[in-house]
XYZ file of N, CA and C in Angstrom:
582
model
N -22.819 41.731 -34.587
C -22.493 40.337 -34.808
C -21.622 39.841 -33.653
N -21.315 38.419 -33.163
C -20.634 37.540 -32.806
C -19.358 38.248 -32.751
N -19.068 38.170 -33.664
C -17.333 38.782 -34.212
C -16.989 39.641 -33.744
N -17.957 40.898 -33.534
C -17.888 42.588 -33.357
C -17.543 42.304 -31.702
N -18.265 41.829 -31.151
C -18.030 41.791 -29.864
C -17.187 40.944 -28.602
N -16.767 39.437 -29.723
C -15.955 39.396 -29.042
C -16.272 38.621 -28.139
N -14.995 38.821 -26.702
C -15.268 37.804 -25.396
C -15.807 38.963 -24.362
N -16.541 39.882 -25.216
C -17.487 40.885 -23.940
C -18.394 40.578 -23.918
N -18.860 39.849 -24.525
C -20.494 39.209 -24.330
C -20.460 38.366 -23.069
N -19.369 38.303 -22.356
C -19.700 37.652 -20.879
C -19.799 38.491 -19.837
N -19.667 40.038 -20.375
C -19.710 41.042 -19.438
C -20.978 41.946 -19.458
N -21.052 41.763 -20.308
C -22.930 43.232 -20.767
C -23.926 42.297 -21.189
N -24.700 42.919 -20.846
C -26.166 42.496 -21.364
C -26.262 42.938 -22.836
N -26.154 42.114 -23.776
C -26.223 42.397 -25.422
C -27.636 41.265 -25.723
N -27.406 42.112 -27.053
C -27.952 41.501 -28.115
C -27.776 42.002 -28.993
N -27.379 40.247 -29.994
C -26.624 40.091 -31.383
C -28.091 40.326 -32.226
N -27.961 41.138 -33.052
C -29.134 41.381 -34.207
C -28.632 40.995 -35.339
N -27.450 40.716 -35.721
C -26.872 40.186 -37.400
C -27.156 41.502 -37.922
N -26.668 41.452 -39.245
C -26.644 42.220 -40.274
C -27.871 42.550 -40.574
N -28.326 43.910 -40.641
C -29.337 44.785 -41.499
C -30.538 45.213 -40.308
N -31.464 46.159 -41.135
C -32.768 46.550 -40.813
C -33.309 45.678 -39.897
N -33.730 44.412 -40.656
C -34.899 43.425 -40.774
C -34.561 42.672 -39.381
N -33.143 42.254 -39.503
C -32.670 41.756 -38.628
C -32.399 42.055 -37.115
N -32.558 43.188 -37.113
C -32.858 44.164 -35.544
C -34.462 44.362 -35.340
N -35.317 44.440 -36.214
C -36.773 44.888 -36.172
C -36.750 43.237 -35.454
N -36.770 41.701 -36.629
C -37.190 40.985 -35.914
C -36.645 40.510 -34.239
N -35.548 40.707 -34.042
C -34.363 40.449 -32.627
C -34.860 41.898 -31.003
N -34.531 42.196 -31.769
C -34.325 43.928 -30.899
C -35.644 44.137 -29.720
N -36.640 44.388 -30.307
C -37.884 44.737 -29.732
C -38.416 43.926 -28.530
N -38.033 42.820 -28.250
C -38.414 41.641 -27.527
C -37.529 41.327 -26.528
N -35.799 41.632 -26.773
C -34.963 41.519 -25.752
C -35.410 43.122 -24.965
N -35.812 44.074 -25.878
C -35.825 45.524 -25.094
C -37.070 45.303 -23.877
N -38.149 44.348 -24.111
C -39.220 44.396 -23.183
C -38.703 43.466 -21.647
N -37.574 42.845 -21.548
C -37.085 41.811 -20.622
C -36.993 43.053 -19.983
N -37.470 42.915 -18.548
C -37.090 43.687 -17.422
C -35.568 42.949 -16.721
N -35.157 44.246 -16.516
C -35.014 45.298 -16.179
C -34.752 46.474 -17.534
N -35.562 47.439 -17.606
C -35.421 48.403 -19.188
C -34.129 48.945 -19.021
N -33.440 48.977 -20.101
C -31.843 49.522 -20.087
C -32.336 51.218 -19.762
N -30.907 51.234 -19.362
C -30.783 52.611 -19.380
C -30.362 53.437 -20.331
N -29.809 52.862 -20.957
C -29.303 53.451 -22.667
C -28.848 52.053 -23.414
N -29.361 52.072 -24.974
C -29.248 51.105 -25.511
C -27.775 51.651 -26.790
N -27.266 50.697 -26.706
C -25.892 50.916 -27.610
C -25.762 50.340 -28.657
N -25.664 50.852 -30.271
C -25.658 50.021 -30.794
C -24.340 50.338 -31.320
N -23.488 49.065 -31.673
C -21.957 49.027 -31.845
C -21.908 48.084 -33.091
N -20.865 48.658 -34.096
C -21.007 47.455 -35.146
C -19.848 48.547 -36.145
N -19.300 47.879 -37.173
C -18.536 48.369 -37.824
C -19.429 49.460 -39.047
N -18.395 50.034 -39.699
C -19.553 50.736 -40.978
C -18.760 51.017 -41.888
N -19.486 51.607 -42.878
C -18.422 52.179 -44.135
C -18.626 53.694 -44.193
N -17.034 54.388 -44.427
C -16.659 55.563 -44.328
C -18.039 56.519 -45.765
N -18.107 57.206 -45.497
C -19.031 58.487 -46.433
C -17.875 59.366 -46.783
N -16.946 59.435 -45.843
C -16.182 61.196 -46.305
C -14.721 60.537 -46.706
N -13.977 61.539 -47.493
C -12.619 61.144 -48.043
C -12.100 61.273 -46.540
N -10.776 60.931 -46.284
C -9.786 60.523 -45.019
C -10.416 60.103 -43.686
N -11.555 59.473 -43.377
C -12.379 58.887 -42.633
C -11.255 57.123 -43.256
N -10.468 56.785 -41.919
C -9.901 55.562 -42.362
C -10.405 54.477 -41.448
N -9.436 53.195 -41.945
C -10.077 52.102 -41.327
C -9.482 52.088 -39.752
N -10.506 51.719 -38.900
C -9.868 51.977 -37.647
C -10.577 52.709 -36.607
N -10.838 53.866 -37.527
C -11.315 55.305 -36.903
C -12.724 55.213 -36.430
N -12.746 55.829 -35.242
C -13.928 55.122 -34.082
C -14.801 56.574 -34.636
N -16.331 56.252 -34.735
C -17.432 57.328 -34.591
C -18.327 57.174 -34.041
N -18.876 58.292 -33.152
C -19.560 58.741 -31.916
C -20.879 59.324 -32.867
N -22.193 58.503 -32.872
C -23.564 59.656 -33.358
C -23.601 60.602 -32.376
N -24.019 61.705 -33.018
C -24.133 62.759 -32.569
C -26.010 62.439 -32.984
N -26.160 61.951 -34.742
C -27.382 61.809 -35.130
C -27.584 60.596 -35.939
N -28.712 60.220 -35.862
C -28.896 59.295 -36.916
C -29.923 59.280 -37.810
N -29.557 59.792 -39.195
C -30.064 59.743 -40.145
C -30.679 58.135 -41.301
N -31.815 58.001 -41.088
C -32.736 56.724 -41.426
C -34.157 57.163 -42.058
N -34.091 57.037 -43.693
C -34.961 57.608 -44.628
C -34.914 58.873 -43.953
N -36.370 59.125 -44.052
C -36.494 60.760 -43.597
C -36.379 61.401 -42.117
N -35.889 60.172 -41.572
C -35.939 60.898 -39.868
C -34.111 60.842 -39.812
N -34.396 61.705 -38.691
C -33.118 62.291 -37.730
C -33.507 61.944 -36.628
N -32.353 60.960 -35.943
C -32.594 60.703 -34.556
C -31.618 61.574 -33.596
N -32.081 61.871 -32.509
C -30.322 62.270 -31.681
C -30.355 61.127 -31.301
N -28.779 60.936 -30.708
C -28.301 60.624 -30.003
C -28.009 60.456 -28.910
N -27.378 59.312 -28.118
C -26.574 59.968 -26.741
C -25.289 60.246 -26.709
N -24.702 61.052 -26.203
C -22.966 60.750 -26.644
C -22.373 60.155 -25.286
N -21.128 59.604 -26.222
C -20.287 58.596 -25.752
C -19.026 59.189 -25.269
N -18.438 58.446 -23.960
C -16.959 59.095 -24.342
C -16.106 58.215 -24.060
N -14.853 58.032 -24.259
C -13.751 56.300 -24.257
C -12.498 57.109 -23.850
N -12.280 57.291 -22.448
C -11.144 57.363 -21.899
C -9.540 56.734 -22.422
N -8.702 57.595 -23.690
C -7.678 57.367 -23.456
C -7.556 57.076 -25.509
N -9.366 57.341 -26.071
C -9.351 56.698 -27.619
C -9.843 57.715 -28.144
N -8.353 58.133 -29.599
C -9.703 59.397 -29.699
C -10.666 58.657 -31.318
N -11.205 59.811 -31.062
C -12.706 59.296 -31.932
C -13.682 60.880 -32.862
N -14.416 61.030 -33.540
C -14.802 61.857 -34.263
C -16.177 61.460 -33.661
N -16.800 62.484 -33.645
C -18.752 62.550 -33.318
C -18.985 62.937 -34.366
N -20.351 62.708 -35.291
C -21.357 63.323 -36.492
C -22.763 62.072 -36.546
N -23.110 62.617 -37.832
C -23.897 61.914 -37.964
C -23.854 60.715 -39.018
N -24.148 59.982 -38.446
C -24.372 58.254 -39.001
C -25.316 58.249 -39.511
N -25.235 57.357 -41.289
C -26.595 57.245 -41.990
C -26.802 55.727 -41.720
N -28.064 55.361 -42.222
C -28.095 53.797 -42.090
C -29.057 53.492 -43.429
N -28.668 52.881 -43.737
C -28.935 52.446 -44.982
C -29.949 51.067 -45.300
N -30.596 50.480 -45.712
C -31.261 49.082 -46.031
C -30.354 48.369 -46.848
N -29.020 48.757 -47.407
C -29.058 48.190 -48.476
C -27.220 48.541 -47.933
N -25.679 47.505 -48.573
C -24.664 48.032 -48.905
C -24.603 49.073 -49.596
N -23.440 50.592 -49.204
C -23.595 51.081 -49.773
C -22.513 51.019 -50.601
N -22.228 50.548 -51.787
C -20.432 50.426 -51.957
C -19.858 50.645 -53.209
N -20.722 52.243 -54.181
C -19.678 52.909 -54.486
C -19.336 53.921 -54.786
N -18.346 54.504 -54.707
C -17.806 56.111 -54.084
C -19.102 57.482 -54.405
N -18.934 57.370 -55.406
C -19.983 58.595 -55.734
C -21.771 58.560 -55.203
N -21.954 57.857 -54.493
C -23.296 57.015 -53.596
C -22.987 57.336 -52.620
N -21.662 57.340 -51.805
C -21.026 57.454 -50.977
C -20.785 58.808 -50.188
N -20.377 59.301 -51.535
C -20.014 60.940 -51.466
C -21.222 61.454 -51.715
N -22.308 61.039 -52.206
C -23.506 62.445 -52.203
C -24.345 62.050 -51.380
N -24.319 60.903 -50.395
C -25.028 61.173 -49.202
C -24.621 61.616 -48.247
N -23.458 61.686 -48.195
C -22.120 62.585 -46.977
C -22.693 64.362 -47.015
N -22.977 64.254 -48.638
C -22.741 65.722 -48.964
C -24.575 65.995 -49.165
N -25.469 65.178 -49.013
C -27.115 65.203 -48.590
C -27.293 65.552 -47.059
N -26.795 64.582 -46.709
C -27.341 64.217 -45.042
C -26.017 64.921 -43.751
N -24.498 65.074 -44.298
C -23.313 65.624 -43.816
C -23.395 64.233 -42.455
N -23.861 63.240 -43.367
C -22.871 61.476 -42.310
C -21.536 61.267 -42.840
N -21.124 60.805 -41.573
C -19.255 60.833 -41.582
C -19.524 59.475 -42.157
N -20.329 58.310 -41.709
C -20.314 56.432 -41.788
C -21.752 56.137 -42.251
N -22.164 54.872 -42.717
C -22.922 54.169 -43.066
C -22.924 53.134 -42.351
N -24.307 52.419 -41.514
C -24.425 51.312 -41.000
C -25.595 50.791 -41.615
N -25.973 49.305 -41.542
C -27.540 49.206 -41.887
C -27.630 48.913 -41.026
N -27.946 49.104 -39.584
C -28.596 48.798 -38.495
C -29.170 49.782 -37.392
N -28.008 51.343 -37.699
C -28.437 51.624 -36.216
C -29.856 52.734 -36.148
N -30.135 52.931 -37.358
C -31.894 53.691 -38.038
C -32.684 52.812 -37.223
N -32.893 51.872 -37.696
C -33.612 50.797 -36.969
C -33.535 50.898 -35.644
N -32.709 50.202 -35.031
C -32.509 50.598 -33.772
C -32.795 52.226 -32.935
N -32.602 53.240 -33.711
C -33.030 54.798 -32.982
C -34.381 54.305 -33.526
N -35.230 53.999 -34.506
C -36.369 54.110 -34.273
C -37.629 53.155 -33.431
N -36.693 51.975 -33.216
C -37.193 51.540 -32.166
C -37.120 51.994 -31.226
N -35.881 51.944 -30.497
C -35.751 52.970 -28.850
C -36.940 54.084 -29.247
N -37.010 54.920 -29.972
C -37.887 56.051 -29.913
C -39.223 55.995 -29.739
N -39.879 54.557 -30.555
C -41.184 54.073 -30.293
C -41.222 52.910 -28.438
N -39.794 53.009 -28.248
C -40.386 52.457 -26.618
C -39.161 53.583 -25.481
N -39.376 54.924 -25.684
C -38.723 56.110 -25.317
C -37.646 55.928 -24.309
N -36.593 55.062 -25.117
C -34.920 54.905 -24.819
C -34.363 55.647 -25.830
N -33.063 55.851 -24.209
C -32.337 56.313 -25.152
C -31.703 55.502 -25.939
N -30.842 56.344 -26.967
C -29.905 55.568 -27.605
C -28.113 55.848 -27.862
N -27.320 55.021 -28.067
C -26.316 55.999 -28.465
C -25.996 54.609 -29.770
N -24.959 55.251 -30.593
C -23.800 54.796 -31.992
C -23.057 54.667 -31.804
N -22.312 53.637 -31.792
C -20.717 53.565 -31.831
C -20.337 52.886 -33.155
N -19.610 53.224 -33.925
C -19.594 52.682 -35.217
C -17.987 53.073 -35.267
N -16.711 51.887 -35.728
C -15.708 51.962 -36.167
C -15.550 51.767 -37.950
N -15.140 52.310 -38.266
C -15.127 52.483 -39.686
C -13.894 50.977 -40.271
N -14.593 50.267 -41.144
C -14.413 49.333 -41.944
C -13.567 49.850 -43.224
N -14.599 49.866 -43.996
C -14.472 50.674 -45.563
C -14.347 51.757 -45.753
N -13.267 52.098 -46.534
C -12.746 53.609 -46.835
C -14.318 53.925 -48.194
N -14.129 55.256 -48.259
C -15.078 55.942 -49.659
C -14.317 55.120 -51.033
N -13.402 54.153 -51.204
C -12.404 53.769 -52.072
C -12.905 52.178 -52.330
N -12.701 51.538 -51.096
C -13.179 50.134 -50.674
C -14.556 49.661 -52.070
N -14.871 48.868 -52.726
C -15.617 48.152 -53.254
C -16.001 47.153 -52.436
N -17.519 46.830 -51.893
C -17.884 45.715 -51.258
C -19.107 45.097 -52.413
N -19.680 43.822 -52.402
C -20.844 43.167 -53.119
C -22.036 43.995 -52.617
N -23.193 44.473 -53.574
C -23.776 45.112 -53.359
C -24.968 43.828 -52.597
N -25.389 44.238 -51.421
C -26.200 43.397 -50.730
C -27.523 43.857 -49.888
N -28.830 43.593 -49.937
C -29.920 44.275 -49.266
C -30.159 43.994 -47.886
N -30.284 44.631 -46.992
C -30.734 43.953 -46.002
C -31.386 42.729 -45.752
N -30.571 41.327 -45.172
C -31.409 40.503 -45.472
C -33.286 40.176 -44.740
N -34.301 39.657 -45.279
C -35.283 40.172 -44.546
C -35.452 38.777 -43.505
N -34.516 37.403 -44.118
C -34.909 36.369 -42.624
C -33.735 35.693 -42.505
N -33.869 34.290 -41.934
C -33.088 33.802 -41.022
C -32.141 33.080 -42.506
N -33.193 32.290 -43.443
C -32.181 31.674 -44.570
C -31.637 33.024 -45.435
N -32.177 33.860 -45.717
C -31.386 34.821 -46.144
C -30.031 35.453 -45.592
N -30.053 35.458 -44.169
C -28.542 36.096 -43.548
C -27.833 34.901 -43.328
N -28.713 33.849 -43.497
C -27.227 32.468 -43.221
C -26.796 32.666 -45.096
N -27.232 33.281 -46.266
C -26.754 32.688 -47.296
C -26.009 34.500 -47.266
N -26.139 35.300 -46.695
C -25.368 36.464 -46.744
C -23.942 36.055 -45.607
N -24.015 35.486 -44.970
C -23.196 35.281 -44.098
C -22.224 34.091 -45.012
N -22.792 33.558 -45.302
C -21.922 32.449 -46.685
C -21.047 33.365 -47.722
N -21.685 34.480 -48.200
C -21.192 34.653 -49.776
C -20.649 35.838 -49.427
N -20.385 36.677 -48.274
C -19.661 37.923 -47.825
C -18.167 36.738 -47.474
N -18.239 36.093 -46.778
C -16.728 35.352 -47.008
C -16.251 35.043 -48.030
N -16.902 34.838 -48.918
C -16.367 34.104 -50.818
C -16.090 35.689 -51.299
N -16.701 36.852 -51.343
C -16.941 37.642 -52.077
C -16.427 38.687 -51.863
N -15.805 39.244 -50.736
C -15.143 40.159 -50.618
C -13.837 39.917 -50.613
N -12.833 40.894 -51.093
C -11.379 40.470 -51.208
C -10.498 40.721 -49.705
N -9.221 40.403 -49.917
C -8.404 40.011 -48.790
C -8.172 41.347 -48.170
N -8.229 42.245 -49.111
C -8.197 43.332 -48.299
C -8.958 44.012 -47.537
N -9.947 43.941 -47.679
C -11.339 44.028 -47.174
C -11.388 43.325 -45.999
N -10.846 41.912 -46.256
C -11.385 41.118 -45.084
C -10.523 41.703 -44.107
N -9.033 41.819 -44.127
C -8.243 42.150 -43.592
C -8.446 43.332 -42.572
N -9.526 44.415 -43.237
C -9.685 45.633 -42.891
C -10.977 45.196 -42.407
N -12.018 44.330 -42.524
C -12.760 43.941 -41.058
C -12.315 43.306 -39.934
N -11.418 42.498 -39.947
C -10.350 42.203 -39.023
C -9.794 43.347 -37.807
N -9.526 44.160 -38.534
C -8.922 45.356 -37.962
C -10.092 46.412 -37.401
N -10.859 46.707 -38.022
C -11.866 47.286 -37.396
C -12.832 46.784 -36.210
N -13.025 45.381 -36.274
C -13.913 44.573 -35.118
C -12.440 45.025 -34.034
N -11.267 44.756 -33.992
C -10.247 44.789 -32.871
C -10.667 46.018 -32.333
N -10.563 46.777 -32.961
C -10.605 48.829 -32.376
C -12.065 48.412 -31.430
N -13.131 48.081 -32.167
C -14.308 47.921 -31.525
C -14.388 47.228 -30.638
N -13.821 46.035 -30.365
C -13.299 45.511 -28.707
C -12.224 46.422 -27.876
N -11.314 47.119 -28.385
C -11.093 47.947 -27.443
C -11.778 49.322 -27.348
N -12.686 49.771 -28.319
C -13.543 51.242 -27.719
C -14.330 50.265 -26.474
N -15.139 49.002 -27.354
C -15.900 48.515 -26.146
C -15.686 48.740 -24.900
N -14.469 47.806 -25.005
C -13.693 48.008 -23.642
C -13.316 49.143 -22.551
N -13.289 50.134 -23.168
C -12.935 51.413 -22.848
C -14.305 52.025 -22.462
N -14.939 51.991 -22.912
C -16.340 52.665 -22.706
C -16.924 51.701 -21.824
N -16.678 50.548 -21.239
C -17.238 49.615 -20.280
C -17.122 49.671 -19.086
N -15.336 49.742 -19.176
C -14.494 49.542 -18.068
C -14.208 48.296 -17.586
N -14.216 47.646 -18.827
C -13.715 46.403 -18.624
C -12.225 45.206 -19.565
């Protein structure tokens, strides 16, 4: 999103996919064909914690990405001066938001975070043979309650998800996306060199 990134979008070549699956399948595929082909595609975005003491703040490096039945690798990352945990990242279609959902896909798949985006994304790069890497700062603790929400599949759907995630989540929450997009402008930053 917008938010996640900040005033670096005047420095990298991005693209904003919004929230979910659907929303990178329709965005993603079409900026990837603009020449010049990246050299590694990054996908960066906040997530929610899977494991107990995984807090808000705390930066994670895929090692893998787990999306239905595939395992993607990774590329790894490294951020001069931030430390950070590597594993594997699940991605989900859907919020995942509550604890015991939480905890037995940690303890299925052994993912540290939950994103709904970056499955999508490894399985695109994979069908046009980029690499990829994860950067995911953790949002939501295994504790956190969020509105349970599906990937939205179009454009009026994520403008009315983008509406009712401000009404619907509490202050603490918001507070603790606040805090997590910051870390993610400075891993950005750090991993840029800018």
């Amino acid at each position: 999103m917008r938010s996640e990134l900040g005033p670096l979008t005047e420095s990298i070549r991005h693209c904003i996919t919004g929230i979910g699956v659907h929303a990178v399948r329709d965005v993603l595929p079409a900026e990837l064909r603009k020449a010049p082909a990246p050299g590694l595609v990054l996908c960066a975005g906040v997530s929610g914690a899977l494991v107990e003491g995984l807090t808000t703040g705390e930066i994670v490096v895929a090692t893998h990405i787990c999306y239905g039945d595939r395992v993607f690798a990774a590329s790894p990352l490294q951020f001069p001066g931030l430390p950070f945990r590597t594993g594997t990242v699940y991605c989900s279609p859907r919020v995942v938001s509550q604890r015991s959902e939480r905890l037995d896909i940690a303890r299925r798949t052994g993912a540290l975070c939950v994103d709904m985006e970056s499955g999508e994304v490894a399985q695109i790069c994979a069908e046009m043979s980029l690499p990829v890497a994860v950067l995911r700062v953790v949002m939501d603790t295994v504790d956190d309650v969020l509105p349970e929400v599906e990937s939205p599949r179009n454009e009026a759907e994520r403008a009315a998800l983008d509406a009712s995630e401000t009404r619907e989540i509490s202050d603490e929450v918001r507070e603790k996306s606040r805090a997590a997009r910051r870390v993610l402008q400075a891993a950005l930053s750090a991993l840029l060199g800018v």
